[in-house]
Amino acid sequence: MYFIDVILPIPLKQAFTYTVNSHEAAFLKQGMRVSVPFGKSKIYTAIVYQVHDTPPLGYEAKSIDQILDEEPIITPLQLQHWQWIADYYLCSLGEVIKAALPSAFLLQSETIIKIGSNRNVKDENMSDDEFLLYEALQHQSSLHINDARSILDRKNVVAVIQKLIEKNIVTVEEKIYEQYTPKLKRFIKLAPQYTSEEKLRLLLDSLNANATKQKEVLMTLFMLSAQTRKPVGSISLQKKSGSTSSTLKTLIDKGILEEYFIQKDRFEYAGESNSEIKELSAAQSDAFQEIKTSFKENEIVLLHGVTSSGKTEIYVRLIEEMLEAGKQILYMLPEIALTTQLISRLQKYFGERISVYHSKFSVNERVEVWKNVLNEKPKAQIVIGARSSLFLPFQNLGLIVVDEEHEPSFKQYSPAPRYHARDSAVVLANFHKSKLLMGSATPSLESYHNAEIGKYGLVTLKKRFGDVLMPDIELVDIKEKNKKKLMTGHFSDRLLEEMREVLKNGEQAILFQNRRGFSPVVECTTCGVSPQCPNCDVSLTFHQHKNQLRCHYCGYHMAMMQSCMACGSQTLDTKGFGTEQIETELKSLFPNSTIARMDQDTTKGKNAYGKLIESLENEEIDILVGTQMLAKGLDFRNISLVGVMNADNLLNFPDFRAHERSFHLLQQVSGRAGRTKKRGKVLIQTYNPYHQILKQVSVNDYRAMYKEQLEERYQYKYPPFFRIIKIVFKDKNLERVQKAATWFGQALELKLHENVLGPEAPPVGRIKNKYIIHLLVKIPKTQSLEKTKKYILGVERSFNSIKEFVSVRVNIDVDSY
Ligand code: ADP
Ligand code: ZN
Ligand code: ZN
């Protein structure tokens, strides 16, 4: 008898054992996939961990359904890395696998199978079984694996579905992510019976005299296809022939023309990699050499370079050297949105050696990148991606760049694995013996501290590229402006003055407001009540555009009311303000300017974000108002003014990182100003211009911020001096969740004493009808992290055996952000 241990993509921590026959045992290797039965009727795709001949204890092993791969799709090194993630972030290896693999690799009984993007499906390219499933999908919109079983009248169907996925004939539905519909380009050709010149002439003659437009189209099409011998796109045909889409339609309806579609890979690079890599300035060149020197002694180097110092060009040089050495390169960014600008920038240098990988891609695209990386294809020598790109099957990784390393979105909060992609990349680099470069204008305290104590190398770039000055930052005291009646709406006289100047010069301005919506809170001035979300403990936000009240936590919304729901009086007032209100005020203040807004509400559509960036680059927008989306690494030429509408709501956020984050955010938004010759101007409006952080921002003093914050972290026992583990409890019943957290907290205190904080309700104590309570465990550097985690897991096990608490959900968040 032979057995295999497999890992299932589920939260259970143990491996499961199945039987295989001797052929299968000889064929199977670690990292291959098999489909296996589980429980009464479930099917999972599992990863082979090892092949052996010891039967499992305590249960009879079932046999596998089917082998799905001919070669491993996961490398041993990946499994090692994922095991580290599971151990460090206290989750199961299965949960890491679930996050790591594109879902098309992990078909299971719940998977919904739908028709794919391939529109040129030919019967002869399919086996009989494949065809049967394809045909079934012509009649119904989706299938489950069990449906496929009954259609094919056999058990082993996963491999068939897998084949169909590879051919793009079917795809799997993903609930969590926005569905990506591939771009299809429309092409036009002559119907086959008219393709010779002779027949075309006959056709032209047969068209009646007033069909001149149609004739024009046909002539143009004939000419274009003769000239280029390439497919003729419908748009270019319309343009070249000066016709409309209705003329095309008429010809298609008559059967003279035919339309067809070719899928355009969204990121297929059409141009050439023709741009020369920029020559580095003296300062950049020094930094570049320093990094290389530092890499001789350190695995990890932190590049602290002010905004617009030209960090990206330095990465480019390092990437170039790694390419020449034949190594793979991973370039990680905190957010998908940011990739757009960077991709086009890097493609100019490296052309099609770049692949992009993130969760907004279709499953098929992700599978493709996965395979290209696994097989070390030149196409995927450089991978740009968000945090999940860390899980790709690199074979020969030479360099990881973690850009904007300070960004909190590198940490995944939910679901498990709650991993920090930067920190996990450090471990990955270690496994591969590759180099890792972190870059930021405002490094996180943790990374900067690591550099200071010699764990990382540190290279500093203090000047902006091209002798551009750092922006001039001015704090505006709006308390005083209010007193002196110098405010128009939310705009101080200083801000208005600077804006007029900028608009007069034909330059652009960005306004930063850290809240979306029109106005966060509606309040009755008679009785003081504000409408609350029925599911969460937050006030609803007024969205003027839709005349709605919305909850930003659960999406609940209702029409804006005319009168107070509590007392009935029509004295509803709006307090605070959001991006939408700023936009409205701007429109009446600057009626002749083009104003746009960038926040979660205006960037929902797939290309909405890219379009806004493009219009800003093309200077079609004069003033852009937005949330912190604006702050991130964007590079614009013509922005000379940045206004921060109100810095106080950032600073007052109840979190030990709030001050550090405010500094980062304000420095980063300021950094969008004046990236070319002219010195940029930044105005920060605040009720508290004497706040230390604002002062440090205004003089660009990162070191002062760092020292002061570090001191506070030391005093109050926070990272980097203490590690923190947050334990989150959720339940529908408030009393029960409080009791549960108290029980857990007391059990922890037995051993961890005063380093257990809470139970405490977070600022928003109820979300989606579940009450939330936190415990925080602080772990001094002198205390064993491993033992502490073991202890916490032990407490969790006892907790799970208490009947009263079965409904309480417990999440453990290591290094919580
Ligand atoms: P950072 O990443 O530090 O914010 P960037 O790399 O985006 O800075 O550089 C800022 C601007 O300066 C970009 O528009 C970039 O093209 C330009 N730049 C940087 N280095 C050079 C160089 N060596 N030669 C020409 N232009 C450069
Ligand atoms: Zn809600
Ligand atoms: Zn009222």
PDB file of C-alpha atoms in Angstrom, residues 220-433:
ATOM      1  CA  THR A 220     -10.917  51.447 -47.676  1.00  0.00           C
ATOM      2  CA  LEU A 221     -11.119  47.982 -46.207  1.00  0.00           C
ATOM      3  CA  PHE A 222      -9.765  46.440 -49.379  1.00  0.00           C
ATOM      4  CA  MET A 223      -6.927  48.934 -49.467  1.00  0.00           C
ATOM      5  CA  LEU A 224      -6.023  48.550 -45.827  1.00  0.00           C
ATOM      6  CA  SER A 225      -5.939  44.781 -45.913  1.00  0.00           C
ATOM      7  CA  ALA A 226      -3.879  44.818 -49.099  1.00  0.00           C
ATOM      8  CA  GLN A 227      -1.399  47.310 -47.638  1.00  0.00           C
ATOM      9  CA  THR A 228      -0.851  45.907 -44.187  1.00  0.00           C
ATOM     10  CA  ARG A 229      -1.851  42.266 -44.585  1.00  0.00           C
ATOM     11  CA  LYS A 230      -3.012  42.468 -40.998  1.00  0.00           C
ATOM     12  CA  PRO A 231      -6.465  42.327 -39.442  1.00  0.00           C
ATOM     13  CA  VAL A 232      -8.319  45.623 -39.807  1.00  0.00           C
ATOM     14  CA  GLY A 233      -9.810  46.986 -36.621  1.00  0.00           C
ATOM     15  CA  SER A 234     -13.331  48.382 -36.828  1.00  0.00           C
ATOM     16  CA  ILE A 235     -12.318  51.677 -35.252  1.00  0.00           C
ATOM     17  CA  SER A 236      -9.482  52.328 -37.671  1.00  0.00           C
ATOM     18  CA  LEU A 237     -11.696  51.344 -40.576  1.00  0.00           C
ATOM     19  CA  GLN A 238     -14.316  53.870 -39.500  1.00  0.00           C
ATOM     20  CA  LYS A 239     -11.721  56.575 -39.076  1.00  0.00           C
ATOM     21  CA  LYS A 240      -9.916  55.959 -42.353  1.00  0.00           C
ATOM     22  CA  SER A 241     -13.117  55.765 -44.353  1.00  0.00           C
ATOM     23  CA  GLY A 242     -14.794  58.633 -42.538  1.00  0.00           C
ATOM     24  CA  SER A 243     -17.862  56.515 -41.899  1.00  0.00           C
ATOM     25  CA  THR A 244     -20.018  55.732 -38.900  1.00  0.00           C
ATOM     26  CA  SER A 245     -20.686  52.526 -37.039  1.00  0.00           C
ATOM     27  CA  SER A 246     -24.161  52.364 -38.562  1.00  0.00           C
ATOM     28  CA  THR A 247     -22.689  52.093 -42.070  1.00  0.00           C
ATOM     29  CA  LEU A 248     -20.588  49.169 -40.875  1.00  0.00           C
ATOM     30  CA  LYS A 249     -23.625  47.618 -39.297  1.00  0.00           C
ATOM     31  CA  THR A 250     -25.633  47.876 -42.518  1.00  0.00           C
ATOM     32  CA  LEU A 251     -22.869  46.101 -44.433  1.00  0.00           C
ATOM     33  CA  ILE A 252     -22.609  43.408 -41.794  1.00  0.00           C
ATOM     34  CA  ASP A 253     -26.369  42.921 -41.808  1.00  0.00           C
ATOM     35  CA  LYS A 254     -26.284  42.553 -45.599  1.00  0.00           C
ATOM     36  CA  GLY A 255     -23.688  39.812 -45.206  1.00  0.00           C
ATOM     37  CA  ILE A 256     -21.066  41.738 -47.171  1.00  0.00           C
ATOM     38  CA  LEU A 257     -18.800  42.300 -44.176  1.00  0.00           C
ATOM     39  CA  GLU A 258     -18.118  40.057 -41.250  1.00  0.00           C
ATOM     40  CA  GLU A 259     -17.058  41.078 -37.803  1.00  0.00           C
ATOM     41  CA  TYR A 260     -14.826  39.019 -35.551  1.00  0.00           C
ATOM     42  CA  PHE A 261     -13.154  39.509 -32.212  1.00  0.00           C
ATOM     43  CA  ILE A 262      -9.646  38.950 -31.020  1.00  0.00           C
ATOM     44  CA  GLN A 263      -8.850  39.018 -27.390  1.00  0.00           C
ATOM     45  CA  LYS A 264      -6.300  41.609 -26.525  1.00  0.00           C
ATOM     46  CA  ASP A 265      -4.138  40.820 -23.587  1.00  0.00           C
ATOM     47  CA  ARG A 266      -4.675  43.859 -21.437  1.00  0.00           C
ATOM     48  CA  PHE A 267      -1.034  44.170 -20.643  1.00  0.00           C
ATOM     49  CA  GLU A 268       0.409  42.954 -23.836  1.00  0.00           C
ATOM     50  CA  TYR A 269       2.949  45.543 -24.658  1.00  0.00           C
ATOM     51  CA  ALA A 270       2.514  46.839 -28.181  1.00  0.00           C
ATOM     52  CA  GLY A 271       5.385  49.273 -28.319  1.00  0.00           C
ATOM     53  CA  GLU A 272       9.029  48.489 -28.265  1.00  0.00           C
ATOM     54  CA  SER A 273      11.326  48.679 -25.320  1.00  0.00           C
ATOM     55  CA  ASN A 274      12.969  51.562 -27.020  1.00  0.00           C
ATOM     56  CA  SER A 275      13.647  54.030 -24.261  1.00  0.00           C
ATOM     57  CA  GLU A 276      17.177  54.265 -23.088  1.00  0.00           C
ATOM     58  CA  ILE A 277      17.603  53.861 -19.393  1.00  0.00           C
ATOM     59  CA  LYS A 278      18.151  57.302 -17.954  1.00  0.00           C
ATOM     60  CA  GLU A 279      21.603  58.361 -16.983  1.00  0.00           C
ATOM     61  CA  LEU A 280      21.695  58.766 -13.228  1.00  0.00           C
ATOM     62  CA  SER A 281      22.435  62.103 -11.649  1.00  0.00           C
ATOM     63  CA  ALA A 282      25.501  62.380  -9.437  1.00  0.00           C
ATOM     64  CA  ALA A 283      23.401  61.940  -6.293  1.00  0.00           C
ATOM     65  CA  GLN A 284      21.523  58.970  -7.745  1.00  0.00           C
ATOM     66  CA  SER A 285      24.725  57.444  -8.969  1.00  0.00           C
ATOM     67  CA  ASP A 286      26.248  57.699  -5.496  1.00  0.00           C
ATOM     68  CA  ALA A 287      23.163  56.113  -3.985  1.00  0.00           C
ATOM     69  CA  PHE A 288      23.258  53.348  -6.571  1.00  0.00           C
ATOM     70  CA  GLN A 289      26.900  52.568  -5.775  1.00  0.00           C
ATOM     71  CA  GLU A 290      26.199  52.707  -2.054  1.00  0.00           C
ATOM     72  CA  ILE A 291      23.364  50.238  -2.454  1.00  0.00           C
ATOM     73  CA  LYS A 292      25.608  47.845  -4.332  1.00  0.00           C
ATOM     74  CA  THR A 293      28.336  48.162  -1.757  1.00  0.00           C
ATOM     75  CA  SER A 294      25.839  47.680   1.007  1.00  0.00           C
ATOM     76  CA  PHE A 295      24.472  44.559  -0.691  1.00  0.00           C
ATOM     77  CA  LYS A 296      27.904  42.997  -0.349  1.00  0.00           C
ATOM     78  CA  GLU A 297      27.393  42.905   3.399  1.00  0.00           C
ATOM     79  CA  ASN A 298      23.623  43.051   3.793  1.00  0.00           C
ATOM     80  CA  GLU A 299      20.817  41.024   2.343  1.00  0.00           C
ATOM     81  CA  ILE A 300      18.481  43.946   2.819  1.00  0.00           C
ATOM     82  CA  VAL A 301      18.966  47.617   2.103  1.00  0.00           C
ATOM     83  CA  LEU A 302      16.592  50.446   2.886  1.00  0.00           C
ATOM     84  CA  LEU A 303      16.643  53.346   0.445  1.00  0.00           C
ATOM     85  CA  HIS A 304      15.378  56.459   2.149  1.00  0.00           C
ATOM     86  CA  GLY A 305      14.963  58.992  -0.633  1.00  0.00           C
ATOM     87  CA  VAL A 306      12.755  62.061  -0.436  1.00  0.00           C
ATOM     88  CA  THR A 307       9.770  62.268  -2.778  1.00  0.00           C
ATOM     89  CA  SER A 308      10.854  62.699  -6.397  1.00  0.00           C
ATOM     90  CA  SER A 309      14.490  61.956  -5.650  1.00  0.00           C
ATOM     91  CA  GLY A 310      14.469  59.447  -8.487  1.00  0.00           C
ATOM     92  CA  LYS A 311      14.276  56.203  -6.536  1.00  0.00           C
ATOM     93  CA  THR A 312      12.479  54.435  -9.362  1.00  0.00           C
ATOM     94  CA  GLU A 313      15.332  55.125 -11.771  1.00  0.00           C
ATOM     95  CA  ILE A 314      17.711  53.562  -9.284  1.00  0.00           C
ATOM     96  CA  TYR A 315      15.538  50.449  -9.050  1.00  0.00           C
ATOM     97  CA  VAL A 316      15.614  50.345 -12.839  1.00  0.00           C
ATOM     98  CA  ARG A 317      19.394  50.191 -12.835  1.00  0.00           C
ATOM     99  CA  LEU A 318      19.435  47.390 -10.303  1.00  0.00           C
ATOM    100  CA  ILE A 319      16.811  45.504 -12.268  1.00  0.00           C
ATOM    101  CA  GLU A 320      18.859  45.918 -15.418  1.00  0.00           C
ATOM    102  CA  GLU A 321      21.892  44.346 -13.779  1.00  0.00           C
ATOM    103  CA  MET A 322      19.856  41.464 -12.427  1.00  0.00           C
ATOM    104  CA  LEU A 323      18.333  40.850 -15.855  1.00  0.00           C
ATOM    105  CA  GLU A 324      21.779  40.633 -17.334  1.00  0.00           C
ATOM    106  CA  ALA A 325      22.717  38.143 -14.662  1.00  0.00           C
ATOM    107  CA  GLY A 326      19.721  36.070 -15.803  1.00  0.00           C
ATOM    108  CA  LYS A 327      17.871  36.408 -12.519  1.00  0.00           C
ATOM    109  CA  GLN A 328      14.188  36.852 -11.790  1.00  0.00           C
ATOM    110  CA  ILE A 329      13.040  40.095 -10.208  1.00  0.00           C
ATOM    111  CA  LEU A 330       9.999  40.786  -8.075  1.00  0.00           C
ATOM    112  CA  TYR A 331       8.830  44.396  -7.781  1.00  0.00           C
ATOM    113  CA  MET A 332       6.180  44.752  -5.096  1.00  0.00           C
ATOM    114  CA  LEU A 333       3.826  47.679  -4.715  1.00  0.00           C
ATOM    115  CA  PRO A 334       1.321  48.184  -1.936  1.00  0.00           C
ATOM    116  CA  GLU A 335      -1.625  48.768  -4.197  1.00  0.00           C
ATOM    117  CA  ILE A 336      -2.925  47.624  -7.530  1.00  0.00           C
ATOM    118  CA  ALA A 337      -3.919  51.157  -8.422  1.00  0.00           C
ATOM    119  CA  LEU A 338      -0.293  52.203  -8.308  1.00  0.00           C
ATOM    120  CA  THR A 339       0.845  49.632 -10.800  1.00  0.00           C
ATOM    121  CA  THR A 340      -0.665  51.461 -13.796  1.00  0.00           C
ATOM    122  CA  GLN A 341       1.858  54.293 -13.885  1.00  0.00           C
ATOM    123  CA  LEU A 342       4.780  52.099 -12.980  1.00  0.00           C
ATOM    124  CA  ILE A 343       4.020  49.444 -15.572  1.00  0.00           C
ATOM    125  CA  SER A 344       4.057  51.871 -18.443  1.00  0.00           C
ATOM    126  CA  ARG A 345       7.202  53.443 -17.057  1.00  0.00           C
ATOM    127  CA  LEU A 346       9.069  50.153 -16.775  1.00  0.00           C
ATOM    128  CA  GLN A 347       7.739  48.778 -20.043  1.00  0.00           C
ATOM    129  CA  LYS A 348       9.495  51.573 -21.842  1.00  0.00           C
ATOM    130  CA  TYR A 349      12.751  50.112 -20.589  1.00  0.00           C
ATOM    131  CA  PHE A 350      12.123  46.407 -20.358  1.00  0.00           C
ATOM    132  CA  GLY A 351       9.335  45.829 -22.864  1.00  0.00           C
ATOM    133  CA  GLU A 352       7.756  42.442 -22.705  1.00  0.00           C
ATOM    134  CA  ARG A 353       9.983  40.978 -20.080  1.00  0.00           C
ATOM    135  CA  ILE A 354       7.475  42.330 -17.543  1.00  0.00           C
ATOM    136  CA  SER A 355       4.521  40.401 -16.171  1.00  0.00           C
ATOM    137  CA  VAL A 356       1.913  41.856 -13.887  1.00  0.00           C
ATOM    138  CA  TYR A 357       0.252  39.834 -11.164  1.00  0.00           C
ATOM    139  CA  HIS A 358      -2.514  40.765  -8.786  1.00  0.00           C
ATOM    140  CA  SER A 359      -5.955  39.770  -7.638  1.00  0.00           C
ATOM    141  CA  LYS A 360      -7.852  41.927 -10.136  1.00  0.00           C
ATOM    142  CA  PHE A 361      -6.573  39.738 -12.922  1.00  0.00           C
ATOM    143  CA  SER A 362      -8.707  36.944 -14.207  1.00  0.00           C
ATOM    144  CA  VAL A 363      -7.917  33.491 -12.910  1.00  0.00           C
ATOM    145  CA  ASN A 364      -6.652  32.458 -16.324  1.00  0.00           C
ATOM    146  CA  GLU A 365      -4.232  35.341 -16.519  1.00  0.00           C
ATOM    147  CA  ARG A 366      -2.925  34.522 -13.095  1.00  0.00           C
ATOM    148  CA  VAL A 367      -2.456  30.893 -14.056  1.00  0.00           C
ATOM    149  CA  GLU A 368      -0.473  32.021 -17.071  1.00  0.00           C
ATOM    150  CA  VAL A 369       1.863  34.251 -15.093  1.00  0.00           C
ATOM    151  CA  TRP A 370       2.277  31.466 -12.539  1.00  0.00           C
ATOM    152  CA  LYS A 371       3.412  29.041 -15.219  1.00  0.00           C
ATOM    153  CA  ASN A 372       5.695  31.554 -16.869  1.00  0.00           C
ATOM    154  CA  VAL A 373       7.434  32.266 -13.580  1.00  0.00           C
ATOM    155  CA  LEU A 374       7.667  28.554 -12.784  1.00  0.00           C
ATOM    156  CA  ASN A 375       9.252  27.823 -16.141  1.00  0.00           C
ATOM    157  CA  GLU A 376      11.501  30.869 -15.988  1.00  0.00           C
ATOM    158  CA  LYS A 377      10.049  32.269 -19.200  1.00  0.00           C
ATOM    159  CA  PRO A 378      11.644  35.515 -20.362  1.00  0.00           C
ATOM    160  CA  LYS A 379       8.154  37.046 -20.383  1.00  0.00           C
ATOM    161  CA  ALA A 380       8.026  36.828 -16.635  1.00  0.00           C
ATOM    162  CA  GLN A 381      11.554  37.720 -15.750  1.00  0.00           C
ATOM    163  CA  ILE A 382      10.304  40.842 -14.026  1.00  0.00           C
ATOM    164  CA  VAL A 383       7.092  40.550 -12.063  1.00  0.00           C
ATOM    165  CA  ILE A 384       5.283  43.636 -10.855  1.00  0.00           C
ATOM    166  CA  GLY A 385       2.589  42.912  -8.359  1.00  0.00           C
ATOM    167  CA  ALA A 386       0.713  43.620  -5.195  1.00  0.00           C
ATOM    168  CA  ARG A 387       1.268  41.567  -2.067  1.00  0.00           C
ATOM    169  CA  SER A 388       0.078  38.239  -3.475  1.00  0.00           C
ATOM    170  CA  SER A 389       2.886  38.219  -6.064  1.00  0.00           C
ATOM    171  CA  LEU A 390       5.074  37.065  -3.231  1.00  0.00           C
ATOM    172  CA  PHE A 391       3.569  33.598  -3.606  1.00  0.00           C
ATOM    173  CA  LEU A 392       4.713  33.011  -7.192  1.00  0.00           C
ATOM    174  CA  PRO A 393       6.936  29.984  -7.933  1.00  0.00           C
ATOM    175  CA  PHE A 394      10.217  31.819  -8.431  1.00  0.00           C
ATOM    176  CA  GLN A 395      13.101  29.580  -9.455  1.00  0.00           C
ATOM    177  CA  ASN A 396      15.929  31.990  -9.613  1.00  0.00           C
ATOM    178  CA  LEU A 397      15.033  35.116  -7.733  1.00  0.00           C
ATOM    179  CA  GLY A 398      17.811  37.671  -7.639  1.00  0.00           C
ATOM    180  CA  LEU A 399      16.146  40.814  -6.369  1.00  0.00           C
ATOM    181  CA  ILE A 400      13.001  41.915  -4.586  1.00  0.00           C
ATOM    182  CA  VAL A 401      12.081  45.586  -4.603  1.00  0.00           C
ATOM    183  CA  VAL A 402       9.529  46.594  -1.986  1.00  0.00           C
ATOM    184  CA  ASP A 403       8.440  50.045  -3.068  1.00  0.00           C
ATOM    185  CA  GLU A 404       6.630  52.368  -0.627  1.00  0.00           C
ATOM    186  CA  GLU A 405       7.579  49.923   2.090  1.00  0.00           C
ATOM    187  CA  HIS A 406       5.870  52.034   4.789  1.00  0.00           C
ATOM    188  CA  GLU A 407       2.386  51.419   3.374  1.00  0.00           C
ATOM    189  CA  PRO A 408       0.036  49.652   5.791  1.00  0.00           C
ATOM    190  CA  SER A 409      -1.751  47.910   2.923  1.00  0.00           C
ATOM    191  CA  PHE A 410       1.177  45.489   2.664  1.00  0.00           C
ATOM    192  CA  LYS A 411      -0.432  43.832   5.669  1.00  0.00           C
ATOM    193  CA  GLN A 412      -3.388  41.609   4.917  1.00  0.00           C
ATOM    194  CA  TYR A 413      -6.009  41.988   7.571  1.00  0.00           C
ATOM    195  CA  SER A 414      -8.625  39.511   6.493  1.00  0.00           C
ATOM    196  CA  PRO A 415      -8.946  36.622   5.782  1.00  0.00           C
ATOM    197  CA  ALA A 416      -6.026  34.559   7.110  1.00  0.00           C
ATOM    198  CA  PRO A 417      -3.117  34.469   6.416  1.00  0.00           C
ATOM    199  CA  ARG A 418      -2.837  37.874   8.077  1.00  0.00           C
ATOM    200  CA  TYR A 419       0.615  38.322   6.649  1.00  0.00           C
ATOM    201  CA  HIS A 420       2.770  41.356   6.112  1.00  0.00           C
ATOM    202  CA  ALA A 421       4.040  41.168   2.560  1.00  0.00           C
ATOM    203  CA  ARG A 422       7.161  43.233   3.252  1.00  0.00           C
ATOM    204  CA  ASP A 423       8.180  41.094   6.186  1.00  0.00           C
ATOM    205  CA  SER A 424       7.311  37.888   4.377  1.00  0.00           C
ATOM    206  CA  ALA A 425       9.412  39.126   1.454  1.00  0.00           C
ATOM    207  CA  VAL A 426      12.376  39.458   3.788  1.00  0.00           C
ATOM    208  CA  VAL A 427      12.042  35.766   4.596  1.00  0.00           C
ATOM    209  CA  LEU A 428      11.530  34.907   0.937  1.00  0.00           C
ATOM    210  CA  ALA A 429      14.719  36.753  -0.021  1.00  0.00           C
ATOM    211  CA  ASN A 430      16.507  34.812   2.646  1.00  0.00           C
ATOM    212  CA  PHE A 431      15.324  31.466   1.278  1.00  0.00           C
ATOM    213  CA  HIS A 432      16.415  32.440  -2.227  1.00  0.00           C
ATOM    214  CA  LYS A 433      19.625  34.091  -1.107  1.00  0.00           C
TER     215      LYS A 433
END
